[in-house]
mmCIF file of C-alpha atoms and ligand atoms in Angstrom:
data_model
loop_
_atom_site.group_PDB
_atom_site.id
_atom_site.type_symbol
_atom_site.label_atom_id
_atom_site.label_comp_id
_atom_site.label_asym_id
_atom_site.label_seq_id
_atom_site.Cartn_x
_atom_site.Cartn_y
_atom_site.Cartn_z
ATOM 1 C CA MET A 7 -5.228 -121.544 -9.505
ATOM 2 C CA ASN A 8 -1.799 -122.596 -10.865
ATOM 3 C CA PHE A 9 -2.281 -121.516 -14.479
ATOM 4 C CA ALA A 10 1.122 -122.780 -15.686
ATOM 5 C CA HIS A 11 0.248 -126.247 -14.407
ATOM 6 C CA LEU A 12 -3.148 -126.022 -16.080
ATOM 7 C CA VAL A 13 -1.490 -125.095 -19.394
ATOM 8 C CA VAL A 14 0.883 -128.081 -19.113
ATOM 9 C CA GLN A 15 -2.039 -130.438 -18.410
ATOM 10 C CA ARG A 16 -3.927 -129.028 -21.380
ATOM 11 C CA LEU A 17 -0.883 -129.362 -23.669
ATOM 12 C CA ASP A 18 -0.732 -133.025 -22.662
ATOM 13 C CA ALA A 19 -4.433 -133.465 -23.403
ATOM 14 C CA LEU A 20 -4.108 -131.863 -26.867
ATOM 15 C CA ALA A 21 -1.046 -134.006 -27.633
ATOM 16 C CA GLN A 22 -3.314 -137.063 -27.425
ATOM 17 C CA ILE A 23 -5.433 -135.798 -30.314
ATOM 18 C CA SER A 24 -3.730 -136.915 -33.494
ATOM 19 C CA GLU A 25 -4.516 -138.344 -36.923
ATOM 20 C CA ASP A 26 -1.524 -140.719 -36.641
ATOM 21 C CA GLU A 27 -1.117 -143.515 -34.153
ATOM 22 C CA GLY A 28 2.119 -143.331 -32.214
ATOM 23 C CA GLY A 29 2.913 -139.688 -33.093
ATOM 24 C CA LEU A 30 1.324 -136.249 -33.043
ATOM 25 C CA THR A 31 0.014 -135.001 -36.394
ATOM 26 C CA ARG A 32 -2.917 -132.629 -36.873
ATOM 27 C CA SER A 33 -3.284 -131.247 -40.357
ATOM 28 C CA PHE A 34 -5.679 -128.652 -41.695
ATOM 29 C CA ALA A 35 -9.392 -129.601 -41.678
ATOM 30 C CA SER A 36 -8.739 -133.097 -40.321
ATOM 31 C CA PRO A 37 -11.013 -134.942 -37.855
ATOM 32 C CA ALA A 38 -8.232 -134.415 -35.268
ATOM 33 C CA MET A 39 -8.533 -130.635 -35.781
ATOM 34 C CA ARG A 40 -12.296 -130.898 -35.262
ATOM 35 C CA ARG A 41 -11.761 -132.709 -31.941
ATOM 36 C CA VAL A 42 -9.147 -130.197 -30.822
ATOM 37 C CA ASN A 43 -11.420 -127.270 -31.694
ATOM 38 C CA ASP A 44 -14.239 -128.881 -29.691
ATOM 39 C CA LEU A 45 -12.035 -129.398 -26.636
ATOM 40 C CA VAL A 46 -10.350 -125.968 -26.694
ATOM 41 C CA GLY A 47 -13.769 -124.412 -27.411
ATOM 42 C CA SER A 48 -15.138 -125.993 -24.220
ATOM 43 C CA TRP A 49 -12.212 -124.514 -22.217
ATOM 44 C CA MET A 50 -12.923 -121.121 -23.794
ATOM 45 C CA ARG A 51 -16.578 -121.286 -22.695
ATOM 46 C CA ASP A 52 -15.476 -122.235 -19.166
ATOM 47 C CA ALA A 53 -13.320 -119.090 -19.202
ATOM 48 C CA GLY A 54 -16.342 -116.889 -19.897
ATOM 49 C CA MET A 55 -15.956 -116.590 -23.663
ATOM 50 C CA SER A 56 -18.492 -116.974 -26.435
ATOM 51 C CA VAL A 57 -17.082 -119.314 -29.077
ATOM 52 C CA CYS A 58 -17.408 -119.775 -32.828
ATOM 53 C CA THR A 59 -15.566 -121.519 -35.639
ATOM 54 C CA ASP A 60 -15.220 -119.380 -38.765
ATOM 55 C CA ALA A 61 -15.471 -120.302 -42.456
ATOM 56 C CA ILE A 62 -11.886 -121.655 -42.719
ATOM 57 C CA GLY A 63 -11.981 -123.495 -39.377
ATOM 58 C CA ASN A 64 -10.335 -120.983 -37.029
ATOM 59 C CA LEU A 65 -11.593 -121.357 -33.461
ATOM 60 C CA ILE A 66 -12.394 -117.924 -31.980
ATOM 61 C CA GLY A 67 -13.297 -117.191 -28.354
ATOM 62 C CA HIS A 68 -14.601 -113.729 -27.478
ATOM 63 C CA TYR A 69 -14.238 -112.162 -24.015
ATOM 64 C CA PRO A 70 -16.285 -108.941 -24.003
ATOM 65 C CA ALA A 71 -14.963 -105.458 -23.253
ATOM 66 C CA ALA A 72 -16.324 -103.341 -20.393
ATOM 67 C CA THR A 73 -18.391 -101.441 -22.987
ATOM 68 C CA PRO A 74 -19.680 -102.601 -26.384
ATOM 69 C CA ALA A 75 -17.697 -99.857 -28.129
ATOM 70 C CA GLY A 76 -14.392 -101.379 -26.976
ATOM 71 C CA LYS A 77 -11.906 -102.446 -29.628
ATOM 72 C CA ILE A 78 -10.448 -105.962 -29.812
ATOM 73 C CA LEU A 79 -7.057 -107.362 -28.789
ATOM 74 C CA LEU A 80 -6.310 -110.631 -30.597
ATOM 75 C CA LEU A 81 -4.214 -113.299 -28.858
ATOM 76 C CA GLY A 82 -3.455 -116.837 -29.963
ATOM 77 C CA SER A 83 -1.510 -119.146 -32.244
ATOM 78 C CA HIS A 84 -2.235 -122.263 -34.293
ATOM 79 C CA LEU A 85 -3.690 -125.654 -33.354
ATOM 80 C CA ASP A 86 -2.432 -127.610 -36.386
ATOM 81 C CA THR A 87 0.953 -129.359 -36.226
ATOM 82 C CA VAL A 88 3.695 -130.717 -38.460
ATOM 83 C CA ARG A 89 4.009 -134.483 -38.921
ATOM 84 C CA ASP A 90 5.311 -136.286 -35.814
ATOM 85 C CA ALA A 91 5.258 -132.974 -33.972
ATOM 86 C CA GLY A 92 6.102 -131.765 -30.513
ATOM 87 C CA LYS A 93 3.233 -130.576 -28.355
ATOM 88 C CA PHE A 94 4.244 -126.905 -27.818
ATOM 89 C CA ASP A 95 4.557 -125.379 -31.320
ATOM 90 C CA GLY A 96 1.222 -123.586 -31.722
ATOM 91 C CA PRO A 97 -0.978 -124.851 -28.863
ATOM 92 C CA LEU A 98 1.240 -123.122 -26.256
ATOM 93 C CA GLY A 99 0.254 -119.686 -27.616
ATOM 94 C CA VAL A 100 -3.456 -120.545 -27.601
ATOM 95 C CA LEU A 101 -3.368 -121.961 -24.083
ATOM 96 C CA VAL A 102 -1.320 -119.115 -22.557
ATOM 97 C CA ALA A 103 -3.808 -116.644 -24.080
ATOM 98 C CA LEU A 104 -6.676 -118.702 -22.681
ATOM 99 C CA ALA A 105 -5.050 -118.715 -19.224
ATOM 100 C CA CYS A 106 -4.853 -114.892 -19.325
ATOM 101 C CA VAL A 107 -8.570 -114.663 -20.125
ATOM 102 C CA GLN A 108 -9.427 -117.268 -17.488
ATOM 103 C CA PHE A 109 -7.566 -115.136 -14.938
ATOM 104 C CA LEU A 110 -9.548 -112.041 -16.001
ATOM 105 C CA ASN A 111 -12.798 -113.989 -15.802
ATOM 106 C CA GLU A 112 -12.046 -115.426 -12.360
ATOM 107 C CA THR A 113 -11.141 -111.992 -11.030
ATOM 108 C CA LYS A 114 -14.302 -110.579 -12.680
ATOM 109 C CA THR A 115 -12.186 -108.083 -14.630
ATOM 110 C CA ARG A 116 -13.466 -106.352 -17.749
ATOM 111 C CA LEU A 117 -11.014 -104.298 -19.817
ATOM 112 C CA PRO A 118 -11.610 -101.281 -22.042
ATOM 113 C CA PHE A 119 -11.154 -103.709 -24.958
ATOM 114 C CA ALA A 120 -12.434 -107.184 -25.770
ATOM 115 C CA ILE A 121 -9.997 -110.083 -26.075
ATOM 116 C CA GLU A 122 -10.385 -112.689 -28.784
ATOM 117 C CA VAL A 123 -8.349 -115.869 -28.432
ATOM 118 C CA ILE A 124 -7.782 -117.560 -31.786
ATOM 119 C CA GLY A 125 -6.736 -121.135 -32.496
ATOM 120 C CA PHE A 126 -5.665 -120.834 -36.128
ATOM 121 C CA ALA A 127 -6.654 -123.632 -38.509
ATOM 122 C CA ASP A 128 -3.361 -123.953 -40.402
ATOM 123 C CA GLU A 129 0.019 -122.403 -39.866
ATOM 124 C CA GLU A 130 2.266 -125.311 -40.818
ATOM 125 C CA GLY A 131 0.947 -125.870 -44.340
ATOM 126 C CA VAL A 132 1.474 -129.641 -44.083
ATOM 127 C CA ARG A 133 -1.607 -130.702 -46.006
ATOM 128 C CA TYR A 134 -1.640 -128.154 -48.863
ATOM 129 C CA GLN A 135 1.864 -126.603 -48.588
ATOM 130 C CA SER A 136 0.212 -123.189 -48.868
ATOM 131 C CA THR A 137 0.506 -122.002 -45.301
ATOM 132 C CA TYR A 138 -1.135 -119.459 -42.895
ATOM 133 C CA LEU A 139 -4.530 -120.489 -44.297
ATOM 134 C CA GLY A 140 -6.355 -119.474 -41.097
ATOM 135 C CA SER A 141 -4.612 -116.171 -40.472
ATOM 136 C CA ARG A 142 -4.711 -115.177 -44.140
ATOM 137 C CA ALA A 143 -8.501 -115.695 -44.131
ATOM 138 C CA LEU A 144 -8.829 -113.308 -41.165
ATOM 139 C CA ALA A 145 -6.422 -110.814 -42.726
ATOM 140 C CA GLY A 146 -8.305 -110.870 -46.044
ATOM 141 C CA THR A 147 -5.251 -112.119 -47.968
ATOM 142 C CA PHE A 148 -6.459 -115.692 -48.522
ATOM 143 C CA ASN A 149 -6.200 -116.634 -52.183
ATOM 144 C CA CYS A 150 -9.434 -118.427 -53.134
ATOM 145 C CA GLU A 151 -7.535 -120.177 -55.957
ATOM 146 C CA ASP A 152 -5.890 -122.186 -53.156
ATOM 147 C CA LEU A 153 -9.236 -123.944 -52.620
ATOM 148 C CA LYS A 154 -8.472 -125.955 -55.788
ATOM 149 C CA ARG A 155 -5.194 -127.314 -54.413
ATOM 150 C CA THR A 156 -5.146 -131.061 -53.787
ATOM 151 C CA ASP A 157 -3.613 -132.957 -50.886
ATOM 152 C CA ALA A 158 -1.571 -136.162 -51.245
ATOM 153 C CA ARG A 159 -4.798 -138.173 -51.649
ATOM 154 C CA GLY A 160 -6.247 -135.862 -54.305
ATOM 155 C CA VAL A 161 -8.775 -134.164 -51.982
ATOM 156 C CA THR A 162 -9.209 -130.487 -52.842
ATOM 157 C CA MET A 163 -8.970 -127.889 -50.102
ATOM 158 C CA ALA A 164 -12.607 -126.931 -50.740
ATOM 159 C CA GLU A 165 -13.753 -130.555 -50.317
ATOM 160 C CA ALA A 166 -11.678 -131.007 -47.152
ATOM 161 C CA LEU A 167 -13.067 -127.805 -45.689
ATOM 162 C CA ARG A 168 -16.704 -128.750 -46.427
ATOM 163 C CA GLU A 169 -16.125 -132.172 -44.858
ATOM 164 C CA PHE A 170 -14.725 -130.405 -41.792
ATOM 165 C CA GLY A 171 -17.841 -128.235 -41.508
ATOM 166 C CA GLY A 172 -16.326 -125.048 -42.919
ATOM 167 C CA THR A 173 -17.736 -122.891 -45.711
ATOM 168 C CA PRO A 174 -15.308 -122.239 -48.575
ATOM 169 C CA ASP A 175 -17.698 -119.743 -50.191
ATOM 170 C CA ALA A 176 -17.712 -117.572 -47.068
ATOM 171 C CA ILE A 177 -13.920 -117.245 -46.619
ATOM 172 C CA ALA A 178 -13.815 -113.760 -48.141
ATOM 173 C CA ALA A 179 -16.387 -112.650 -45.548
ATOM 174 C CA ALA A 180 -14.267 -114.031 -42.668
ATOM 175 C CA ARG A 181 -11.929 -111.025 -42.980
ATOM 176 C CA MET A 182 -11.749 -109.097 -39.736
ATOM 177 C CA ASP A 183 -12.626 -105.399 -39.539
ATOM 178 C CA ALA A 184 -9.166 -103.833 -39.162
ATOM 179 C CA SER A 185 -10.604 -100.641 -37.673
ATOM 180 C CA ARG A 186 -11.712 -102.593 -34.579
ATOM 181 C CA LEU A 187 -8.349 -104.278 -33.905
ATOM 182 C CA LEU A 188 -5.769 -103.081 -31.381
ATOM 183 C CA GLY A 189 -3.315 -105.702 -32.501
ATOM 184 C CA TYR A 190 -2.391 -109.386 -32.481
ATOM 185 C CA VAL A 191 0.035 -110.827 -29.934
ATOM 186 C CA GLU A 192 1.331 -114.400 -30.098
ATOM 187 C CA VAL A 193 3.255 -116.455 -27.558
ATOM 188 C CA HIS A 194 5.374 -119.226 -29.117
ATOM 189 C CA ILE A 195 8.315 -121.437 -28.243
ATOM 190 C CA GLU A 196 11.554 -119.904 -29.497
ATOM 191 C CA GLN A 197 12.525 -122.872 -31.717
ATOM 192 C CA GLY A 198 16.128 -121.713 -31.364
ATOM 193 C CA PRO A 199 18.900 -121.741 -28.727
ATOM 194 C CA VAL A 200 19.307 -118.069 -27.753
ATOM 195 C CA LEU A 201 17.130 -117.932 -24.614
ATOM 196 C CA GLU A 202 18.718 -121.130 -23.350
ATOM 197 C CA GLN A 203 22.187 -119.657 -23.890
ATOM 198 C CA LYS A 204 21.167 -116.507 -22.037
ATOM 199 C CA ASN A 205 19.466 -118.532 -19.300
ATOM 200 C CA LEU A 206 16.253 -116.533 -19.681
ATOM 201 C CA ALA A 207 12.646 -117.773 -19.745
ATOM 202 C CA VAL A 208 11.232 -115.429 -22.378
ATOM 203 C CA GLY A 209 12.245 -112.913 -25.058
ATOM 204 C CA VAL A 210 10.542 -110.402 -27.325
ATOM 205 C CA VAL A 211 10.458 -110.916 -31.092
ATOM 206 C CA SER A 212 11.813 -108.133 -33.298
ATOM 207 C CA ALA A 213 10.892 -109.505 -36.761
ATOM 208 C CA ILE A 214 9.688 -112.628 -38.574
ATOM 209 C CA THR A 215 11.558 -113.899 -41.597
ATOM 210 C CA GLY A 216 9.995 -114.118 -45.063
ATOM 211 C CA GLN A 217 9.546 -117.459 -46.797
ATOM 212 C CA THR A 218 8.877 -119.053 -50.173
ATOM 213 C CA ARG A 219 7.624 -122.578 -50.668
ATOM 214 C CA ALA A 220 7.606 -124.340 -54.015
ATOM 215 C CA ARG A 221 6.584 -127.722 -55.401
ATOM 216 C CA ILE A 222 9.006 -128.942 -58.043
ATOM 217 C CA ALA A 223 8.680 -131.911 -60.374
ATOM 218 C CA PHE A 224 11.327 -133.529 -62.609
ATOM 219 C CA VAL A 225 9.751 -135.625 -65.356
ATOM 220 C CA GLY A 226 11.910 -138.173 -67.197
ATOM 221 C CA GLU A 227 11.058 -141.652 -68.382
ATOM 222 C CA ALA A 228 10.286 -144.750 -66.338
ATOM 223 C CA GLY A 229 12.056 -147.879 -67.515
ATOM 224 C CA HIS A 230 13.495 -151.291 -66.647
ATOM 225 C CA ALA A 231 16.270 -151.146 -64.015
ATOM 226 C CA GLY A 232 18.001 -154.148 -65.590
ATOM 227 C CA THR A 233 17.804 -153.378 -69.293
ATOM 228 C CA VAL A 234 18.132 -149.612 -69.903
ATOM 229 C CA PRO A 235 21.854 -148.700 -70.171
ATOM 230 C CA MET A 236 23.042 -145.900 -67.896
ATOM 231 C CA ASN A 237 23.798 -143.492 -70.749
ATOM 232 C CA LEU A 238 20.288 -143.821 -72.185
ATOM 233 C CA ARG A 239 18.370 -143.111 -68.992
ATOM 234 C CA ARG A 240 16.217 -140.069 -68.219
ATOM 235 C CA ASP A 241 16.164 -140.652 -64.469
ATOM 236 C CA SER A 242 14.056 -138.013 -62.710
ATOM 237 C CA LEU A 243 15.339 -138.939 -59.239
ATOM 238 C CA CYS A 244 18.977 -138.414 -60.248
ATOM 239 C CA ALA A 245 18.010 -134.936 -61.523
ATOM 240 C CA ALA A 246 16.228 -134.214 -58.227
ATOM 241 C CA ALA A 247 19.222 -135.485 -56.226
ATOM 242 C CA GLU A 248 21.581 -133.207 -58.137
ATOM 243 C CA PHE A 249 19.224 -130.300 -57.521
ATOM 244 C CA VAL A 250 18.957 -131.001 -53.771
ATOM 245 C CA LEU A 251 22.746 -130.772 -53.450
ATOM 246 C CA ALA A 252 22.821 -127.617 -55.597
ATOM 247 C CA ILE A 253 20.297 -126.030 -53.202
ATOM 248 C CA GLU A 254 22.461 -126.916 -50.211
ATOM 249 C CA GLU A 255 25.593 -125.543 -51.862
ATOM 250 C CA LEU A 256 23.965 -122.235 -52.747
ATOM 251 C CA ALA A 257 22.329 -121.809 -49.301
ATOM 252 C CA LYS A 258 25.591 -122.497 -47.457
ATOM 253 C CA ASP A 259 27.255 -119.817 -49.501
ATOM 254 C CA ARG A 260 24.744 -117.047 -48.765
ATOM 255 C CA SER A 261 24.717 -115.462 -45.346
ATOM 256 C CA GLY A 262 21.356 -115.656 -43.541
ATOM 257 C CA LEU A 263 19.798 -117.963 -46.123
ATOM 258 C CA VAL A 264 18.216 -121.303 -45.213
ATOM 259 C CA ALA A 265 16.790 -123.675 -47.824
ATOM 260 C CA THR A 266 15.259 -127.085 -47.195
ATOM 261 C CA VAL A 267 13.894 -129.999 -49.206
ATOM 262 C CA GLY A 268 11.719 -131.846 -46.699
ATOM 263 C CA GLU A 269 9.597 -134.045 -48.936
ATOM 264 C CA ILE A 270 10.534 -136.128 -51.950
ATOM 265 C CA THR A 271 8.497 -138.700 -53.855
ATOM 266 C CA ALA A 272 9.875 -140.853 -56.661
ATOM 267 C CA MET A 273 7.353 -142.528 -58.958
ATOM 268 C CA PRO A 274 6.278 -145.121 -59.767
ATOM 269 C CA GLY A 275 8.274 -146.164 -56.672
ATOM 270 C CA ALA A 276 9.588 -149.677 -57.228
ATOM 271 C CA GLY A 277 13.119 -151.009 -56.687
ATOM 272 C CA ASN A 278 13.435 -152.290 -60.253
ATOM 273 C CA VAL A 279 11.975 -149.284 -62.086
ATOM 274 C CA ILE A 280 13.881 -146.137 -63.133
ATOM 275 C CA PRO A 281 11.940 -143.249 -61.531
ATOM 276 C CA GLY A 282 9.926 -141.528 -64.262
ATOM 277 C CA GLN A 283 8.743 -138.628 -62.140
ATOM 278 C CA THR A 284 10.121 -137.126 -58.930
ATOM 279 C CA LYS A 285 8.378 -134.441 -56.902
ATOM 280 C CA LEU A 286 9.995 -132.421 -54.170
ATOM 281 C CA SER A 287 9.178 -129.578 -51.827
ATOM 282 C CA LEU A 288 11.406 -126.534 -51.383
ATOM 283 C CA ASP A 289 11.345 -124.039 -48.484
ATOM 284 C CA VAL A 290 13.540 -120.913 -48.782
ATOM 285 C CA ARG A 291 13.889 -118.242 -46.067
ATOM 286 C CA HIS A 292 15.875 -115.050 -45.582
ATOM 287 C CA PRO A 293 15.274 -111.942 -43.450
ATOM 288 C CA ASP A 294 15.660 -109.819 -46.611
ATOM 289 C CA ASP A 295 12.863 -110.309 -49.154
ATOM 290 C CA VAL A 296 14.962 -109.233 -52.162
ATOM 291 C CA THR A 297 17.691 -111.775 -51.351
ATOM 292 C CA ARG A 298 15.059 -114.500 -50.928
ATOM 293 C CA SER A 299 13.414 -113.661 -54.212
ATOM 294 C CA GLN A 300 16.742 -113.490 -56.120
ATOM 295 C CA THR A 301 17.776 -116.813 -54.597
ATOM 296 C CA CYS A 302 14.550 -118.449 -55.774
ATOM 297 C CA ASP A 303 15.144 -117.130 -59.312
ATOM 298 C CA GLU A 304 18.687 -118.544 -59.254
ATOM 299 C CA LEU A 305 17.491 -121.902 -57.946
ATOM 300 C CA LYS A 306 14.894 -122.114 -60.680
ATOM 301 C CA LEU A 307 17.557 -121.463 -63.323
ATOM 302 C CA ARG A 308 19.767 -124.114 -61.749
ATOM 303 C CA ALA A 309 16.884 -126.619 -61.776
ATOM 304 C CA ASP A 310 16.322 -125.864 -65.473
ATOM 305 C CA GLU A 311 20.027 -126.405 -66.253
ATOM 306 C CA ILE A 312 20.089 -129.710 -64.386
ATOM 307 C CA ALA A 313 16.928 -130.857 -66.170
ATOM 308 C CA ALA A 314 18.327 -129.867 -69.593
ATOM 309 C CA GLY A 315 21.620 -131.679 -68.884
ATOM 310 C CA ARG A 316 19.708 -134.869 -68.147
ATOM 311 C CA SER A 317 17.021 -134.572 -70.842
ATOM 312 C CA VAL A 318 14.209 -134.360 -68.323
ATOM 313 C CA ILE A 319 11.530 -131.699 -67.894
ATOM 314 C CA MET A 320 11.319 -129.469 -64.838
ATOM 315 C CA ASN A 321 8.072 -127.926 -63.534
ATOM 316 C CA TRP A 322 8.185 -125.299 -60.791
ATOM 317 C CA GLU A 323 5.114 -124.120 -58.865
ATOM 318 C CA THR A 324 5.505 -121.452 -56.190
ATOM 319 C CA VAL A 325 2.855 -122.363 -53.633
ATOM 320 C CA HIS A 326 3.504 -119.867 -50.873
ATOM 321 C CA GLU A 327 5.241 -116.549 -50.406
ATOM 322 C CA SER A 328 5.223 -114.338 -47.362
ATOM 323 C CA ALA A 329 7.245 -111.196 -46.819
ATOM 324 C CA ALA A 330 9.412 -110.547 -43.753
ATOM 325 C CA VAL A 331 7.512 -108.658 -41.064
ATOM 326 C CA VAL A 332 8.788 -106.260 -38.398
ATOM 327 C CA CYS A 333 6.948 -106.417 -35.063
ATOM 328 C CA GLU A 334 5.230 -103.193 -34.019
ATOM 329 C CA ARG A 335 7.411 -101.094 -31.748
ATOM 330 C CA ARG A 336 4.712 -99.914 -29.321
ATOM 331 C CA LEU A 337 3.321 -103.396 -28.592
ATOM 332 C CA ALA A 338 6.842 -104.859 -28.460
ATOM 333 C CA LEU A 339 7.855 -102.178 -25.962
ATOM 334 C CA LEU A 340 4.948 -103.081 -23.665
ATOM 335 C CA LEU A 341 6.060 -106.724 -23.876
ATOM 336 C CA GLU A 342 9.669 -105.690 -23.184
ATOM 337 C CA ASN A 343 8.657 -103.699 -20.084
ATOM 338 C CA ALA A 344 6.536 -106.570 -18.760
ATOM 339 C CA THR A 345 9.404 -109.009 -19.435
ATOM 340 C CA LYS A 346 11.947 -106.813 -17.618
ATOM 341 C CA CYS A 347 9.719 -106.807 -14.509
ATOM 342 C CA HIS A 348 9.903 -110.607 -14.374
ATOM 343 C CA GLN A 349 13.466 -111.461 -15.425
ATOM 344 C CA GLY A 350 15.430 -108.213 -15.384
ATOM 345 C CA GLU A 351 16.213 -108.126 -19.084
ATOM 346 C CA ALA A 352 14.219 -108.497 -22.295
ATOM 347 C CA PRO A 353 16.303 -109.826 -25.188
ATOM 348 C CA LEU A 354 15.121 -109.055 -28.705
ATOM 349 C CA LEU A 355 15.049 -112.078 -31.006
ATOM 350 C CA ALA A 356 14.492 -112.416 -34.751
ATOM 351 C CA SER A 357 12.317 -115.361 -35.778
ATOM 352 C CA GLY A 358 13.516 -117.693 -38.529
ATOM 353 C CA ALA A 359 10.271 -119.649 -38.216
ATOM 354 C CA GLY A 360 7.020 -118.463 -39.764
ATOM 355 C CA HIS A 361 4.112 -117.472 -37.523
ATOM 356 C CA ASP A 362 0.481 -116.441 -37.911
ATOM 357 C CA ALA A 363 1.599 -112.994 -36.733
ATOM 358 C CA ALA A 364 3.301 -112.562 -40.138
ATOM 359 C CA ALA A 365 -0.056 -112.896 -41.896
ATOM 360 C CA MET A 366 -1.989 -110.855 -39.310
ATOM 361 C CA ALA A 367 0.458 -107.957 -39.871
ATOM 362 C CA ALA A 368 -1.503 -107.214 -43.065
ATOM 363 C CA ILE A 369 -4.375 -105.799 -40.981
ATOM 364 C CA CYS A 370 -3.064 -104.870 -37.534
ATOM 365 C CA PRO A 371 0.056 -104.256 -35.444
ATOM 366 C CA VAL A 372 1.647 -107.528 -34.302
ATOM 367 C CA ALA A 373 4.025 -108.562 -31.540
ATOM 368 C CA MET A 374 5.347 -111.873 -30.208
ATOM 369 C CA LEU A 375 6.781 -113.327 -27.028
ATOM 370 C CA PHE A 376 9.138 -116.303 -27.293
ATOM 371 C CA VAL A 377 9.479 -118.931 -24.576
ATOM 372 C CA ARG A 378 12.747 -120.840 -24.051
ATOM 373 C CA CYS A 379 12.624 -124.382 -25.421
ATOM 374 C CA LYS A 380 15.061 -127.141 -24.582
ATOM 375 C CA GLY A 381 18.050 -127.325 -26.921
ATOM 376 C CA GLY A 382 16.203 -125.027 -29.332
ATOM 377 C CA VAL A 383 14.538 -128.196 -30.655
ATOM 378 C CA SER A 384 11.175 -127.996 -32.470
ATOM 379 C CA HIS A 385 9.236 -129.777 -35.216
ATOM 380 C CA ASN A 386 10.274 -132.839 -33.282
ATOM 381 C CA PRO A 387 8.530 -134.876 -30.549
ATOM 382 C CA ALA A 388 11.408 -133.907 -28.192
ATOM 383 C CA GLU A 389 10.216 -130.254 -28.156
ATOM 384 C CA PHE A 390 10.024 -129.054 -24.521
ATOM 385 C CA ALA A 391 9.290 -125.884 -22.553
ATOM 386 C CA SER A 392 9.224 -126.018 -18.744
ATOM 387 C CA GLU A 393 6.223 -125.285 -16.548
ATOM 388 C CA ALA A 394 8.270 -122.571 -14.791
ATOM 389 C CA ASP A 395 8.993 -120.782 -18.102
ATOM 390 C CA ILE A 396 5.363 -121.111 -19.170
ATOM 391 C CA GLY A 397 4.476 -119.504 -15.825
ATOM 392 C CA VAL A 398 6.735 -116.534 -16.645
ATOM 393 C CA ALA A 399 5.087 -116.206 -20.091
ATOM 394 C CA ILE A 400 1.622 -116.130 -18.481
ATOM 395 C CA GLU A 401 2.692 -113.455 -15.987
ATOM 396 C CA VAL A 402 4.296 -111.347 -18.722
ATOM 397 C CA MET A 403 1.140 -111.600 -20.822
ATOM 398 C CA ASN A 404 -1.073 -110.696 -17.819
ATOM 399 C CA ASP A 405 1.079 -107.608 -17.234
ATOM 400 C CA PHE A 406 1.113 -106.779 -20.927
ATOM 401 C CA VAL A 407 -2.695 -106.862 -21.060
ATOM 402 C CA LYS A 408 -2.913 -104.674 -17.943
ATOM 403 C CA SER A 409 -0.453 -102.118 -19.304
ATOM 404 C CA LEU A 410 -2.263 -102.001 -22.639
ATOM 405 C CA ALA A 411 -5.522 -101.372 -20.753
ATOM 406 C CA LYS A 412 -3.887 -98.494 -18.845
ATOM 407 C CA SER A 413 -2.624 -96.937 -22.056
ATOM 408 C CA LYS A 414 -6.142 -96.974 -23.606
HETATM 409 C C1 GLV B 6 6.348 -123.075 -39.219
HETATM 410 O O1 GLV B 6 6.663 -123.584 -38.165
HETATM 411 C C2 GLV B 6 7.366 -122.756 -40.163
HETATM 412 O O2 GLV B 6 8.158 -121.825 -39.895
HETATM 413 O O3 GLV B 6 7.474 -123.466 -41.159
HETATM 414 MN MN1 MN B 7 5.901 -124.999 -36.630
HETATM 415 MN MN1 MN B 8 4.236 -122.477 -34.901
#
């Protein structure tokens, strides 16, 4: 069986399952996520796993250990996507994990530990901005207040989850028993250029950056575009525009900091009406949590100053915060050794992107393997990883699993 080819075929099949026509979008608890869970669940069963979907919508396949007392190794990634996504970010990690289990099943191999392959329900946070919903539920760090959040159409997270077939009331009980876990290991495209520059297929992740996401609103006064003089306006969009540039200026000035406004909505949204209310998203990341937190405080002050200078009101809601996470040395070392066997060297890479591993670190050791992606491009339909590199990732993961079994 050519497992790399199988993974590529499956990535293509999943890329067809979208809530948007003409582009790939799968957001939390959407009908597209239900269809993807059904399809990946059927592949899991074919690979000898028992399958369930938990209270928040994570898909979990269980491949038993040689003895019932065996602990559990978690492998996987997320099955949700950003808007107009590429097909590798997330699904690659689920499908490589599945290929490893399929190999074990076909060779009738049982390990001293069970393997659970997880397709997380939400890592991107597109629908509710609050991200890692799936992995935080398993780690026991899900904030049940988040269930009241509304999406762009006013649907609460609890309503969306019930519609999906999940059980909001049971999320607290979805927490995994940390004492049974050996660790969580995730394969993911690099989303950066380093492996391409080094001409290497895979690399081992050293740490995952921390992030803050906020929803900000500037509230001024709507009015007639033809009759309200410029000096009497309280234009919320002009305040937001000034703030967006202030964010860029501050981020450029601070080493290691990245800050992004990716969504902006001006209301009521007509060419001849002064925008009365403007909402925007903010995403701030830095490898050092103190720097990130200080930066957010400074940005909030700046937003207040801009609002005061324009006689508008500013509301700031922090919707997500996750600390930077260092990958566990012992698991990372096993990945490094397996990587060296296949490509001679094992570069260590820091991740500027967020990953479910960051949330899972609350209950177990975590490690990650990055796969080279073309031009470092991601969150873009042009995202690409080659079948040959995916093949190397599968072999490294097979060796990693074997070496972990030997060390048990
Ligand atoms: C997820 O891809 C993130 O880093 O935002
Ligand atoms: Mn992503
Ligand atoms: Mn991802």
